[in-house]
Coordinates of N, CA and C in Angstrom, one line a residue:
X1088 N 0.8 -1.2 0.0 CA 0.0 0.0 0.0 C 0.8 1.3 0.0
X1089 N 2.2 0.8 0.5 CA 3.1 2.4 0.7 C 4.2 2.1 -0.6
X1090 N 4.5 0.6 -1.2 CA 5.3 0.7 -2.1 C 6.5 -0.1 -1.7
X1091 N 6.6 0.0 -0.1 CA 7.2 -0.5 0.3 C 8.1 -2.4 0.7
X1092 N 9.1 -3.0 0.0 CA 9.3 -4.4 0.5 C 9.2 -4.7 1.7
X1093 N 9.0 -5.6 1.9 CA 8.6 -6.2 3.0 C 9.9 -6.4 3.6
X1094 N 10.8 -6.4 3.3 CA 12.3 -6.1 4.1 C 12.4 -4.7 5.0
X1095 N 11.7 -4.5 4.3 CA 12.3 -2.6 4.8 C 11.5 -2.5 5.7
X1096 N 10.4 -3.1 6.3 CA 9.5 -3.2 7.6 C 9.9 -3.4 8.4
X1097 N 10.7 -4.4 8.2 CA 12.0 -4.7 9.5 C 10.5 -6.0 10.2
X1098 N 11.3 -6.2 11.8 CA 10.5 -7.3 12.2 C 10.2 -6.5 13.7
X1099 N 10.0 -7.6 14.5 CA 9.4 -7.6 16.3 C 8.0 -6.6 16.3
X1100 N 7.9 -5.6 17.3 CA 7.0 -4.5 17.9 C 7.0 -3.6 15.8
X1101 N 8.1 -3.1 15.8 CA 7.7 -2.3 14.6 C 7.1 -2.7 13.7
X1102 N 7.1 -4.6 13.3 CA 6.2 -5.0 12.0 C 4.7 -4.9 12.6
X1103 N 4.5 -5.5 14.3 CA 3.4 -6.2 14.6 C 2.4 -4.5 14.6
X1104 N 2.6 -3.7 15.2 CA 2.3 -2.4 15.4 C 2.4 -1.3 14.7
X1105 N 3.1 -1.3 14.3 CA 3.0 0.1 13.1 C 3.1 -0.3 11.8
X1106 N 3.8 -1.3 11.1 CA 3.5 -1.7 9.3 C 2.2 -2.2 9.2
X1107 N 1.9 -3.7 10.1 CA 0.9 -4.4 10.1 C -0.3 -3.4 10.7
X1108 N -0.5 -2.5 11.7 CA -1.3 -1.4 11.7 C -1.6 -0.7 10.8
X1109 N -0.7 -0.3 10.2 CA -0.8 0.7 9.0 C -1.8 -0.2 7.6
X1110 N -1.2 -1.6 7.6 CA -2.0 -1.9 6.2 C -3.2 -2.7 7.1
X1111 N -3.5 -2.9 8.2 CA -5.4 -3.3 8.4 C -6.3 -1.9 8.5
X1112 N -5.3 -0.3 8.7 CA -6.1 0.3 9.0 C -6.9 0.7 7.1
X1113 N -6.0 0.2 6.3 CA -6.2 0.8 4.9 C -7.0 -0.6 4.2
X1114 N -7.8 -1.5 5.2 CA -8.6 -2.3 4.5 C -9.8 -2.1 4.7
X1115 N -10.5 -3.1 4.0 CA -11.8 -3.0 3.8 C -12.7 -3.3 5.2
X1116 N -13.6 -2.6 6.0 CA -13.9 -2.7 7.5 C -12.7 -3.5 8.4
X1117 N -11.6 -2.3 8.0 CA -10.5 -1.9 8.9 C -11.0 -2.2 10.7
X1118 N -12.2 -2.0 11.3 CA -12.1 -2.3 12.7 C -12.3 -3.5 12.9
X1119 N -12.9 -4.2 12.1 CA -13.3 -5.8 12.6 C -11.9 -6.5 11.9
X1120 N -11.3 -6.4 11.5 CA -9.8 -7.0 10.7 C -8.9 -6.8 12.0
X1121 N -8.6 -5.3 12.9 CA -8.0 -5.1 13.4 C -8.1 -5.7 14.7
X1122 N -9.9 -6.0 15.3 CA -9.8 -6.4 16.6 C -9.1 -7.9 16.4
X1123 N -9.4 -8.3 15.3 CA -9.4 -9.8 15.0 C -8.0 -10.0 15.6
X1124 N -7.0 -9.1 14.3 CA -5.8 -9.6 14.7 C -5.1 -9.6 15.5
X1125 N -5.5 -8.5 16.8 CA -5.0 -7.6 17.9 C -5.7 -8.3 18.8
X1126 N -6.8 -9.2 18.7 CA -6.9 -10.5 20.0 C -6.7 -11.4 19.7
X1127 N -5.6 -12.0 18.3 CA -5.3 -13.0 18.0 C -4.0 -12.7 18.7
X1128 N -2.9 -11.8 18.6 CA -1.7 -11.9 19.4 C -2.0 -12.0 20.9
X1129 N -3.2 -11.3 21.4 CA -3.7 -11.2 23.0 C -3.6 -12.4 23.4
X1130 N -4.3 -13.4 22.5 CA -4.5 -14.6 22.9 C -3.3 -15.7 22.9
X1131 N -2.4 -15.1 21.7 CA -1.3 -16.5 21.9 C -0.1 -15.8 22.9
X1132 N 0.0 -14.7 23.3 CA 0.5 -13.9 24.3 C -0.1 -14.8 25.5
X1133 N -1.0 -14.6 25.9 CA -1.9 -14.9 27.1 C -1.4 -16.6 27.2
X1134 N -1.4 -17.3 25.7 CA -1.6 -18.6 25.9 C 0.0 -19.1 26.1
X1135 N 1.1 -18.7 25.7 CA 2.2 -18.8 26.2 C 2.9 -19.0 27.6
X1136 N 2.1 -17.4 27.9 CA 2.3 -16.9 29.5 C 1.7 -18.5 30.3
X1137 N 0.6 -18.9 30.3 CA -0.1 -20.1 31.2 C 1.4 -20.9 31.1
X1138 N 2.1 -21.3 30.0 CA 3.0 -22.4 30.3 C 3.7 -22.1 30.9
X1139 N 4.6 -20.7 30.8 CA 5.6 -20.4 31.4 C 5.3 -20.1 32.7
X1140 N 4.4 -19.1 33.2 CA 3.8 -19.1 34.8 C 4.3 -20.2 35.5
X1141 N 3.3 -21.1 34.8 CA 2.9 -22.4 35.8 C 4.1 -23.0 35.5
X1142 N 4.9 -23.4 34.8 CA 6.6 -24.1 34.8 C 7.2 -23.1 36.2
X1143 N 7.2 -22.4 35.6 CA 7.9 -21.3 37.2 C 7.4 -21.6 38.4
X1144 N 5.9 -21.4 38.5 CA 5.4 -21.8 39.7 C 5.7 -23.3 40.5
X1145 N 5.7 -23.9 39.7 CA 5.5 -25.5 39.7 C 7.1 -25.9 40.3
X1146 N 8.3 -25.2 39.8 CA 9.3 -25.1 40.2 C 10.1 -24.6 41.8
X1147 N 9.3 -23.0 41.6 CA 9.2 -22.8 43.2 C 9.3 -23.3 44.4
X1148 N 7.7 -24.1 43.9 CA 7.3 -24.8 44.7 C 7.9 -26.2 45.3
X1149 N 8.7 -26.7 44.3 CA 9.4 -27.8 44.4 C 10.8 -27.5 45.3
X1150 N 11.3 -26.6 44.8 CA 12.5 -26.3 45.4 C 12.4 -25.2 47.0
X1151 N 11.2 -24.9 47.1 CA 11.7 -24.0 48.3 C 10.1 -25.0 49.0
X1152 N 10.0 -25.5 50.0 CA 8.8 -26.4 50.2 C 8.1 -25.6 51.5
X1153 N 8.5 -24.7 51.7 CA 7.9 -23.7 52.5 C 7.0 -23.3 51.8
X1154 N 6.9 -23.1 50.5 CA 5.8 -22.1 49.8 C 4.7 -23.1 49.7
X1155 N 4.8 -24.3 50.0 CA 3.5 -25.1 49.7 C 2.8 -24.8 50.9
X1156 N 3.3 -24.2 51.9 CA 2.1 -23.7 53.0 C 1.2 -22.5 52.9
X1157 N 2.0 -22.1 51.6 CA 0.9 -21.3 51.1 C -0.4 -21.3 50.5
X1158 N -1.5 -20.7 50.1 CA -2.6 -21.1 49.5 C -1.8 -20.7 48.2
X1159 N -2.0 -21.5 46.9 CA -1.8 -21.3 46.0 C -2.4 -20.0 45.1
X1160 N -3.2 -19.9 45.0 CA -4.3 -19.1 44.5 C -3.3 -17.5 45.0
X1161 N -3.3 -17.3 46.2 CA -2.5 -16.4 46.9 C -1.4 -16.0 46.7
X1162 N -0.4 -17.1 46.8 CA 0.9 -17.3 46.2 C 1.1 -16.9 44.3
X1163 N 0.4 -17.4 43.7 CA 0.2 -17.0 41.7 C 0.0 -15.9 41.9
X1164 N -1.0 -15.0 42.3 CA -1.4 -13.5 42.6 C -0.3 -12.9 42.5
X1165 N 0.9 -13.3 43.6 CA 1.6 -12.1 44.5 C 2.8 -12.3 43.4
X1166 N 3.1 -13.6 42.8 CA 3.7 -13.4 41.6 C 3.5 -13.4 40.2
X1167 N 2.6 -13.1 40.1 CA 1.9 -12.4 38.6 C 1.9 -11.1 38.6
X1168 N 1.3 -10.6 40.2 CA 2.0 -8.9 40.1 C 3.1 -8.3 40.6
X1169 N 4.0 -9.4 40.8 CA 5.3 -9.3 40.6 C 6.1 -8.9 39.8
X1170 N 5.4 -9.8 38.7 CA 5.9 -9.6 36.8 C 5.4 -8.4 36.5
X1171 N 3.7 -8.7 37.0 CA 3.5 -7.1 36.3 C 4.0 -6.2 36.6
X1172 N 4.8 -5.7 37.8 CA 5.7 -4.0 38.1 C 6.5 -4.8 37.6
X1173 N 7.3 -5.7 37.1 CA 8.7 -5.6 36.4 C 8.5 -5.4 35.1
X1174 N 7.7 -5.6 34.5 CA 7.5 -5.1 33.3 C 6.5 -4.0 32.7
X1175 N 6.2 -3.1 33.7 CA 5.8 -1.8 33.8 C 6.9 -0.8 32.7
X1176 N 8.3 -1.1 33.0 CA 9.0 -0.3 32.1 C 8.9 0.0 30.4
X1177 N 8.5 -1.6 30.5 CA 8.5 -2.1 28.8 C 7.5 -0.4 28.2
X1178 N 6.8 -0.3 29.1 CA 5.3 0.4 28.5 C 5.6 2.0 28.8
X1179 N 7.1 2.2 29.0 CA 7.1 4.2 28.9 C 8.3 4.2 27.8
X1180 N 8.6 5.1 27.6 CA 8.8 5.8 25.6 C 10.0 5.0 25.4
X1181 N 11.0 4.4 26.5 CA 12.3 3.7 26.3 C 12.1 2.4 26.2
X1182 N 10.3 1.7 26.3 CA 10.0 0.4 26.4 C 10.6 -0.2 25.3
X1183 N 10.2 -0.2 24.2 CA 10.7 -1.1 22.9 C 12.1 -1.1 23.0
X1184 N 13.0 -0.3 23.2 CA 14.2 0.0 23.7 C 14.2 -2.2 24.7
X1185 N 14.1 -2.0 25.5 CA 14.1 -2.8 26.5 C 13.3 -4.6 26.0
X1186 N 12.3 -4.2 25.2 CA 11.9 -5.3 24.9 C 13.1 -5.7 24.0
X1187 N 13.5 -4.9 22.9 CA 14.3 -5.3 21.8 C 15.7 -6.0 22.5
X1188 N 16.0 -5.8 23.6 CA 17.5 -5.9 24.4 C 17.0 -7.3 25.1
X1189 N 16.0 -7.7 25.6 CA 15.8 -8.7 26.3 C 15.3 -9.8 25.0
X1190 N 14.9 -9.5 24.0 CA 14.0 -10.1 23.1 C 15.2 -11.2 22.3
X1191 N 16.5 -9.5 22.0 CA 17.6 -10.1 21.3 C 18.9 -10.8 22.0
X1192 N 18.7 -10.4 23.6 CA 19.9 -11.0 24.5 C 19.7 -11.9 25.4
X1193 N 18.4 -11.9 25.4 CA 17.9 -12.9 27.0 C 17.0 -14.1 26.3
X1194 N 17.2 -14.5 24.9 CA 16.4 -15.6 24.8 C 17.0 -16.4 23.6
X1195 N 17.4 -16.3 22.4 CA 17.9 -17.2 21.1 C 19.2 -18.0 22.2
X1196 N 20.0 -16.8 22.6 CA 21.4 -17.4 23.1 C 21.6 -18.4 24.4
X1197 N 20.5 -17.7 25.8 CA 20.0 -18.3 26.6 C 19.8 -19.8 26.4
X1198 N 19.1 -20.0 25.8 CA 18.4 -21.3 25.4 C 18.9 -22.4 24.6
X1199 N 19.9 -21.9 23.8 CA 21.1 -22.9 23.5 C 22.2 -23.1 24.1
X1200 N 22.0 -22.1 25.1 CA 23.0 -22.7 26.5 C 22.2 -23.5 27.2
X1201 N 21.2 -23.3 27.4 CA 20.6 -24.5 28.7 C 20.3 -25.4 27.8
X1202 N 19.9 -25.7 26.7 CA 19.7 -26.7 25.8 C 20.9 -27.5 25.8
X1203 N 22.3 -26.8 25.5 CA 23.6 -27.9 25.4 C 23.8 -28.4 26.8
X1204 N 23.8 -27.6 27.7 CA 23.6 -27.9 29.6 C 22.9 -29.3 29.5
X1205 N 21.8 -29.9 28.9 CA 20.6 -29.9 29.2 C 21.5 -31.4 28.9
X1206 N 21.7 -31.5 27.6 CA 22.3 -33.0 26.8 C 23.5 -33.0 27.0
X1207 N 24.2 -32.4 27.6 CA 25.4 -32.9 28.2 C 25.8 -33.5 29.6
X1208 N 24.4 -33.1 30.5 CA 24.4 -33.2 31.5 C 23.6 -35.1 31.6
X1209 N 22.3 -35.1 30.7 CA 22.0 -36.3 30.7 C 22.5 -37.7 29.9
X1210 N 22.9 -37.0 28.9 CA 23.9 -37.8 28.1 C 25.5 -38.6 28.5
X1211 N 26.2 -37.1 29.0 CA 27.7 -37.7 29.9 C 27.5 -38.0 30.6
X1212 N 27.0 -37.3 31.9 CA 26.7 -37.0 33.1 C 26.3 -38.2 33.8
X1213 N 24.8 -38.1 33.8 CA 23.8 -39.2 34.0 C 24.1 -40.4 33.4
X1214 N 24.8 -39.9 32.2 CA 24.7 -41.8 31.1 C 23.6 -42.0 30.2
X1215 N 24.3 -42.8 29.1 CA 23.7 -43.1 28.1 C 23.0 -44.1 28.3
X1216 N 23.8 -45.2 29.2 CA 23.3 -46.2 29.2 C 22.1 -46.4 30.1
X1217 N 22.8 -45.5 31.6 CA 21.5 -45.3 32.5 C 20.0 -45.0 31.8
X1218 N 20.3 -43.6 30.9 CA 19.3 -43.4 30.3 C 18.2 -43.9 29.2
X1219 N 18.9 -44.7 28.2 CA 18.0 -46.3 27.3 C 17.5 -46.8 28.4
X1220 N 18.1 -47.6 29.5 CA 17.9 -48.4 29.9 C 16.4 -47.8 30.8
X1221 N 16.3 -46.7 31.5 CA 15.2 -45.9 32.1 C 14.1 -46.4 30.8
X1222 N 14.6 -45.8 29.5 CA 13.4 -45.7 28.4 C 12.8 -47.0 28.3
X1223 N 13.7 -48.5 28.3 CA 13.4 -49.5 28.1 C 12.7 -49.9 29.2
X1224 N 12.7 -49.6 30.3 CA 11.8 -49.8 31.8 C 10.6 -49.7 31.3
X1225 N 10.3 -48.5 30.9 CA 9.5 -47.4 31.2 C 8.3 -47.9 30.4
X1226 N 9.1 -48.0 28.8 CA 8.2 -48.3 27.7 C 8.7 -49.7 27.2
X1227 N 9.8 -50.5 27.3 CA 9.9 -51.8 26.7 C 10.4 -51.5 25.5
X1228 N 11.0 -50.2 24.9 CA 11.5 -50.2 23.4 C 12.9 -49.7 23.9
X1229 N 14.0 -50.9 22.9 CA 15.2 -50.3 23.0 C 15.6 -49.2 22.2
X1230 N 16.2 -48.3 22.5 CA 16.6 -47.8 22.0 C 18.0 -48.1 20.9
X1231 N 18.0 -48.0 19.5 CA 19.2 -47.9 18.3 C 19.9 -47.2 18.4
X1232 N 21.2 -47.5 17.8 CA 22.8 -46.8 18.0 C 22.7 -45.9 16.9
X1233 N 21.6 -45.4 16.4 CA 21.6 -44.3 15.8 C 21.1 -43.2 16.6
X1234 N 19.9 -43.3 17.4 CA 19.6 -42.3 17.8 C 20.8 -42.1 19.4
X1235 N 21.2 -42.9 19.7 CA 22.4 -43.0 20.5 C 23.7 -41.9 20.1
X1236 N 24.0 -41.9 18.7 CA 25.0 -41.3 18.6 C 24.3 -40.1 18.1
X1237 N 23.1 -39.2 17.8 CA 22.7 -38.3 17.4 C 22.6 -37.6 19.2
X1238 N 22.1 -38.3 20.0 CA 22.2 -37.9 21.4 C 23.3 -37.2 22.2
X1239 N 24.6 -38.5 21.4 CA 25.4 -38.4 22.6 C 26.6 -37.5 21.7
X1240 N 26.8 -37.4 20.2 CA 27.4 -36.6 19.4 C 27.1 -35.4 18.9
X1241 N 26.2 -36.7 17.5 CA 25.7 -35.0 16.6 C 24.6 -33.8 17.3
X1242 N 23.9 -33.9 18.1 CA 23.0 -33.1 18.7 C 23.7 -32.0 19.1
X1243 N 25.0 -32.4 20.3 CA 25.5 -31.5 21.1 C 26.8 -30.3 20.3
X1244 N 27.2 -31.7 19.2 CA 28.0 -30.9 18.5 C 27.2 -29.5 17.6
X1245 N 26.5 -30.2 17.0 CA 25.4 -29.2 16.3 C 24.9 -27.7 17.0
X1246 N 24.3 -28.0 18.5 CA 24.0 -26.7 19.3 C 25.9 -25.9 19.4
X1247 N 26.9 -26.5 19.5 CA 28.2 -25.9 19.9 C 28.7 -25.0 18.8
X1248 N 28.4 -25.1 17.7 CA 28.9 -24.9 16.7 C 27.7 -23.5 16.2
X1249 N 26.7 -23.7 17.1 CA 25.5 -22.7 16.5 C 25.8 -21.5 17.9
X1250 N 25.9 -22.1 18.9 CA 26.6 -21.0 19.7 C 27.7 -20.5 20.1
X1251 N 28.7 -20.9 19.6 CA 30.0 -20.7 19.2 C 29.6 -19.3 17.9
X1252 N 29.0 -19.5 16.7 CA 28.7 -18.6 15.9 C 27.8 -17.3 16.5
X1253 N 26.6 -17.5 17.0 CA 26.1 -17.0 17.8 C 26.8 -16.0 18.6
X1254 N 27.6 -16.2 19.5 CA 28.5 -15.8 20.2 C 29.0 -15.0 19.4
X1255 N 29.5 -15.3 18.9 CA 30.6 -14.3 17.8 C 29.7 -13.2 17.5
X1256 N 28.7 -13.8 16.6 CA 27.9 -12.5 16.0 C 27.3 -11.4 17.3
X1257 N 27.2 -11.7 17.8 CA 26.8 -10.6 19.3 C 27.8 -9.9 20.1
X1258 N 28.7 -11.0 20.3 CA 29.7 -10.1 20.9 C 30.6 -9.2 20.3
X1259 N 30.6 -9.6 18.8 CA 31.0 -8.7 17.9 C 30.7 -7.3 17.3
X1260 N 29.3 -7.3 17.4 CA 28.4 -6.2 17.0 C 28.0 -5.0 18.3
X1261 N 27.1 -6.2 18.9 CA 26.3 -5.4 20.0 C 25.6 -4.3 19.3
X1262 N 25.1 -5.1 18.3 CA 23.8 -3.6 17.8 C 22.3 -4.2 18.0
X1263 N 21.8 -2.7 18.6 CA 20.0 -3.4 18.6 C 19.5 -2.0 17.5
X1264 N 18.1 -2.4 17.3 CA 17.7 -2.1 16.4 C 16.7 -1.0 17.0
X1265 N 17.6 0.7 16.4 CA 16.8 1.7 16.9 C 15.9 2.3 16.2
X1266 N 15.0 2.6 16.9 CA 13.6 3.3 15.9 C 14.1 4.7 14.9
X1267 N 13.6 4.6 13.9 CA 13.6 6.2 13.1 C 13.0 6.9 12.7
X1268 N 11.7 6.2 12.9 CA 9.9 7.1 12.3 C 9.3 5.7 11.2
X1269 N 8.1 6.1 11.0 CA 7.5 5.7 10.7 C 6.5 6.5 9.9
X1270 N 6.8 7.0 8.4 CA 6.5 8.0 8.0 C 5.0 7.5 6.9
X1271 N 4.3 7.8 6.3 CA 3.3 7.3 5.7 C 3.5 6.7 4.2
X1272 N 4.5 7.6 3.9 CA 5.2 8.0 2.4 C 6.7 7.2 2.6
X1273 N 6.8 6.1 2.4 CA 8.5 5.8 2.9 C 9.2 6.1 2.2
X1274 N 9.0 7.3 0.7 CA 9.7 8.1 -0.3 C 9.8 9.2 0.5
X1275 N 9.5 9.5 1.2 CA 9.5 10.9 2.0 C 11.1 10.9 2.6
X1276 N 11.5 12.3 2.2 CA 12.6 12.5 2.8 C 12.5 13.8 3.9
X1277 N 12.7 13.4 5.0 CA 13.3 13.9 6.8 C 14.2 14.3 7.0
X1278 N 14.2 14.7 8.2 CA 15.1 15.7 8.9 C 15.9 14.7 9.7
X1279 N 17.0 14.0 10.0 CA 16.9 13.2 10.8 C 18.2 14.7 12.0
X1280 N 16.8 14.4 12.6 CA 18.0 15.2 14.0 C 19.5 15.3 14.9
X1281 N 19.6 13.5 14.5 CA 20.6 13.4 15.2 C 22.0 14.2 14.4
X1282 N 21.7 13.4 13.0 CA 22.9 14.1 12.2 C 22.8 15.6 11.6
X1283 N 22.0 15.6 11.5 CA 21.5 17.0 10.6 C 21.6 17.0 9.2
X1284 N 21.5 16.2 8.5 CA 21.2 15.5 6.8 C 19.8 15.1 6.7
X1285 N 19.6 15.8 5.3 CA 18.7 15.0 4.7 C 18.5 13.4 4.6
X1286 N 18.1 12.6 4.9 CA 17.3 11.4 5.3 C 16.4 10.6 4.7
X1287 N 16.1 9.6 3.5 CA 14.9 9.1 3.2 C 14.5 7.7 4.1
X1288 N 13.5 7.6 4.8 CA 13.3 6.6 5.8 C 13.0 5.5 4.6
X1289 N 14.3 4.6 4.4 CA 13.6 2.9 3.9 C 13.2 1.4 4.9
X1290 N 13.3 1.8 6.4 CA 12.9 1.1 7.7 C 12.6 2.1 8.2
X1291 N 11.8 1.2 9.4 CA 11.1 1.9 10.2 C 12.2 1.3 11.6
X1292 N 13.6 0.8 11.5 CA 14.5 1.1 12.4 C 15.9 0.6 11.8
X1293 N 16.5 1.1 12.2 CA 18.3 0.9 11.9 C 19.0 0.3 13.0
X1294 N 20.2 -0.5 12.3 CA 21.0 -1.1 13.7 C 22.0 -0.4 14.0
X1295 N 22.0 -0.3 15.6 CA 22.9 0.9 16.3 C 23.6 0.1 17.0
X1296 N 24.9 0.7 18.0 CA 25.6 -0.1 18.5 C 25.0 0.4 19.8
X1297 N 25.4 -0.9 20.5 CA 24.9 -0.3 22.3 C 25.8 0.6 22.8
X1298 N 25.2 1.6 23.8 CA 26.0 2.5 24.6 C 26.5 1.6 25.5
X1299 N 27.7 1.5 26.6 CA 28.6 0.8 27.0 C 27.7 0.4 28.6
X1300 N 26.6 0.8 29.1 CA 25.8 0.5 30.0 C 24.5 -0.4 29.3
X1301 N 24.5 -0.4 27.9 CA 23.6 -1.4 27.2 C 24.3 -2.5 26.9
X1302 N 25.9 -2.6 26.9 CA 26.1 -3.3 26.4 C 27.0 -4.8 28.3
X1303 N 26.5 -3.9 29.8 CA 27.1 -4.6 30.6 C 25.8 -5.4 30.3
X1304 N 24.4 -4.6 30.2 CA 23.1 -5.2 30.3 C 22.9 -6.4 29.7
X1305 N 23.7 -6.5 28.0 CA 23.5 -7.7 27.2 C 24.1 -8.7 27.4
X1306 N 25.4 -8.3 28.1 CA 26.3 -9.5 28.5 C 25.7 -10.1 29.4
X1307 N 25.0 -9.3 30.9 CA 24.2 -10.5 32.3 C 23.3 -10.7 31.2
X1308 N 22.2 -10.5 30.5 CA 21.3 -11.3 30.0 C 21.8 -12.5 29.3
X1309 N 22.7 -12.3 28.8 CA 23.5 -13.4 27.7 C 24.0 -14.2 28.4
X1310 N 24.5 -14.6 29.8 CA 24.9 -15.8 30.3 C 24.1 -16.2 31.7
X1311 N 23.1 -15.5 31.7 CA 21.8 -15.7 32.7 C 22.0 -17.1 32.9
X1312 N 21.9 -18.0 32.0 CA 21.7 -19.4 32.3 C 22.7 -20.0 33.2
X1313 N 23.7 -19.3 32.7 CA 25.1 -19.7 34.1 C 24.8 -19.7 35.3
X1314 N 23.3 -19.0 35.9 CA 23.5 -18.6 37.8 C 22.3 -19.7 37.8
X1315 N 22.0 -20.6 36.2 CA 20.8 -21.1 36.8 C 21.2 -22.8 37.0
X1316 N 22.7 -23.1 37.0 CA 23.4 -24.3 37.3 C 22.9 -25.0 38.4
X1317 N 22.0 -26.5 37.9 CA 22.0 -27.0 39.4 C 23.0 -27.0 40.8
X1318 N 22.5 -26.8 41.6 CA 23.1 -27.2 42.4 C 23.0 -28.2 43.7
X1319 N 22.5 -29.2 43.4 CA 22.6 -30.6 44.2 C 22.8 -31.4 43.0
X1320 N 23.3 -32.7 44.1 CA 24.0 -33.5 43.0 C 23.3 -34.2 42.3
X1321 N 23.6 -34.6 41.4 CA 22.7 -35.8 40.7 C 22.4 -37.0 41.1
X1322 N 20.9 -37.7 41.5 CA 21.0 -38.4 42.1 C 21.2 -39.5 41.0
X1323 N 21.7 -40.9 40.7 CA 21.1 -41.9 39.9 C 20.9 -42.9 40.1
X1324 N 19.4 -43.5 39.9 CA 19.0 -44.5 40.4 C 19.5 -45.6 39.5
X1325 N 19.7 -47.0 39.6 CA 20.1 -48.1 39.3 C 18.5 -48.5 38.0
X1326 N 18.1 -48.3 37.2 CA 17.6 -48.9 36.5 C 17.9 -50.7 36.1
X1327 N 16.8 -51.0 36.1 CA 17.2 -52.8 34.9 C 17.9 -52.5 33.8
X1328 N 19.0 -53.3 33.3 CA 19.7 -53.3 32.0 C 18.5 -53.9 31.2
X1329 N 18.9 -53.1 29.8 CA 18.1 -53.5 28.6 C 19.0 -55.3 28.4
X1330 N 18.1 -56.0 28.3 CA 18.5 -57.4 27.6 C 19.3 -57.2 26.1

């Protein structure tokens, strides 16, 4: 509708809210299109949050067993509006700022560290064999020396090599992606303030490098997973050997 490729929209908050805004408001009964799609994110928002809550809660509870003297109902409350003043910030003019820093530092990278944690820990750690042999208990199917060596090799090699790259690419750059307007005309040429040139907006943000207090911020988000190391030992139980 503006002319514009679909590259030049860029992604996150700016596609879902201002491009994708911009082309339901220029359809045909624009308000029923718009609640549609604006309680279709509400809802898989909403529907997300229930797993993660309750993973967290369910955790808690396991590990600190004093909180089970609590009424549950009571306890979810007091941490649900927990979350909500911590993410009170997201929502004043430096929010997107904050979402984009936690969006891009606190979750791709995270997660392929506790993912490799995860299969290194049950694979070496625990055992391979311990572990078939649990499956064969459990269900009666042995496990094959293929998915054995996809377990105990290629999986882990595979996540090492994507965070190893990973790594590189972040610690190298440290750019998030700063807003620059969102103009109606993306032929339109602006003032951009900072530099004092003429300007034609082709995104609706550019990648900037972090200021040196954004960039202590990306590093604790980026090894978060590190403080979240078990710490008690492994127990392991003796399973039956597979025949």
């Amino acid at each position: 509708m503006t002319g514009a490729e679909f590259e030049e929209l860029g992604t996150g908050p700016g596609l879902a809210f201002v491009a994708i805004a911009e082309a339901v408001a220029n359809m045909h009964i624009s308000p029923l299109w718009a609640v549609l799609f604006y309680s279709m994110l509400l809802f898989l928002g909403v529907d997300s949050l229930f797993g993660l809550m309750e993973s967290m809660l369910h955790q808690l509870r396991e590990e600190i067993p004093l909180l089970n003297r609590v009424k549950k109902h009571g306890f979810n409350a007091c941490v649900c509006f927990t979350m909500f003043l911590l993410a009170l910030p997201t929502a004043t003019n430096g929010g997107l700022y904050m979402v984009d820093l936690m969006d891009t530092w606190a979750v791709a990278t995270p997660l392929l560290v506790a993912a490799l944690g995860e299969i290194i820990a049950v694979m070496w750690v625990y055992g391979i064999h311990r572990f078939t042999a649990e499956i064969y208990e459990k269900t009666g199917y042995k496990i094959g020396w293929y998915w054995q060596i996809c377990w105990m090799v290629i999986s882990p090699l595979v996540l090492l090599i994507i965070l190893i790259f990973s790594l590189y690419s972040f610690l190298t750059t440290f750019n998030y992606s700063r807003f620059i307007g969102c103009p109606l005309d993306l032929n339109v040429t602006s003032i951009n303030a900072s530099a004092g040139n003429d300007t034609q907006y082709k995104q609706w943000t550019e990648s900037t490098r972090l200021p040196s207090e954004g960039i202590v911020i990306a590093i604790f988000l980026l090894f978060t997973p590190l403080l979240m190391l078990p710490l008690e030992p492994i127990r392991l139980p003796q399973p039956r050997p597979c025949p």
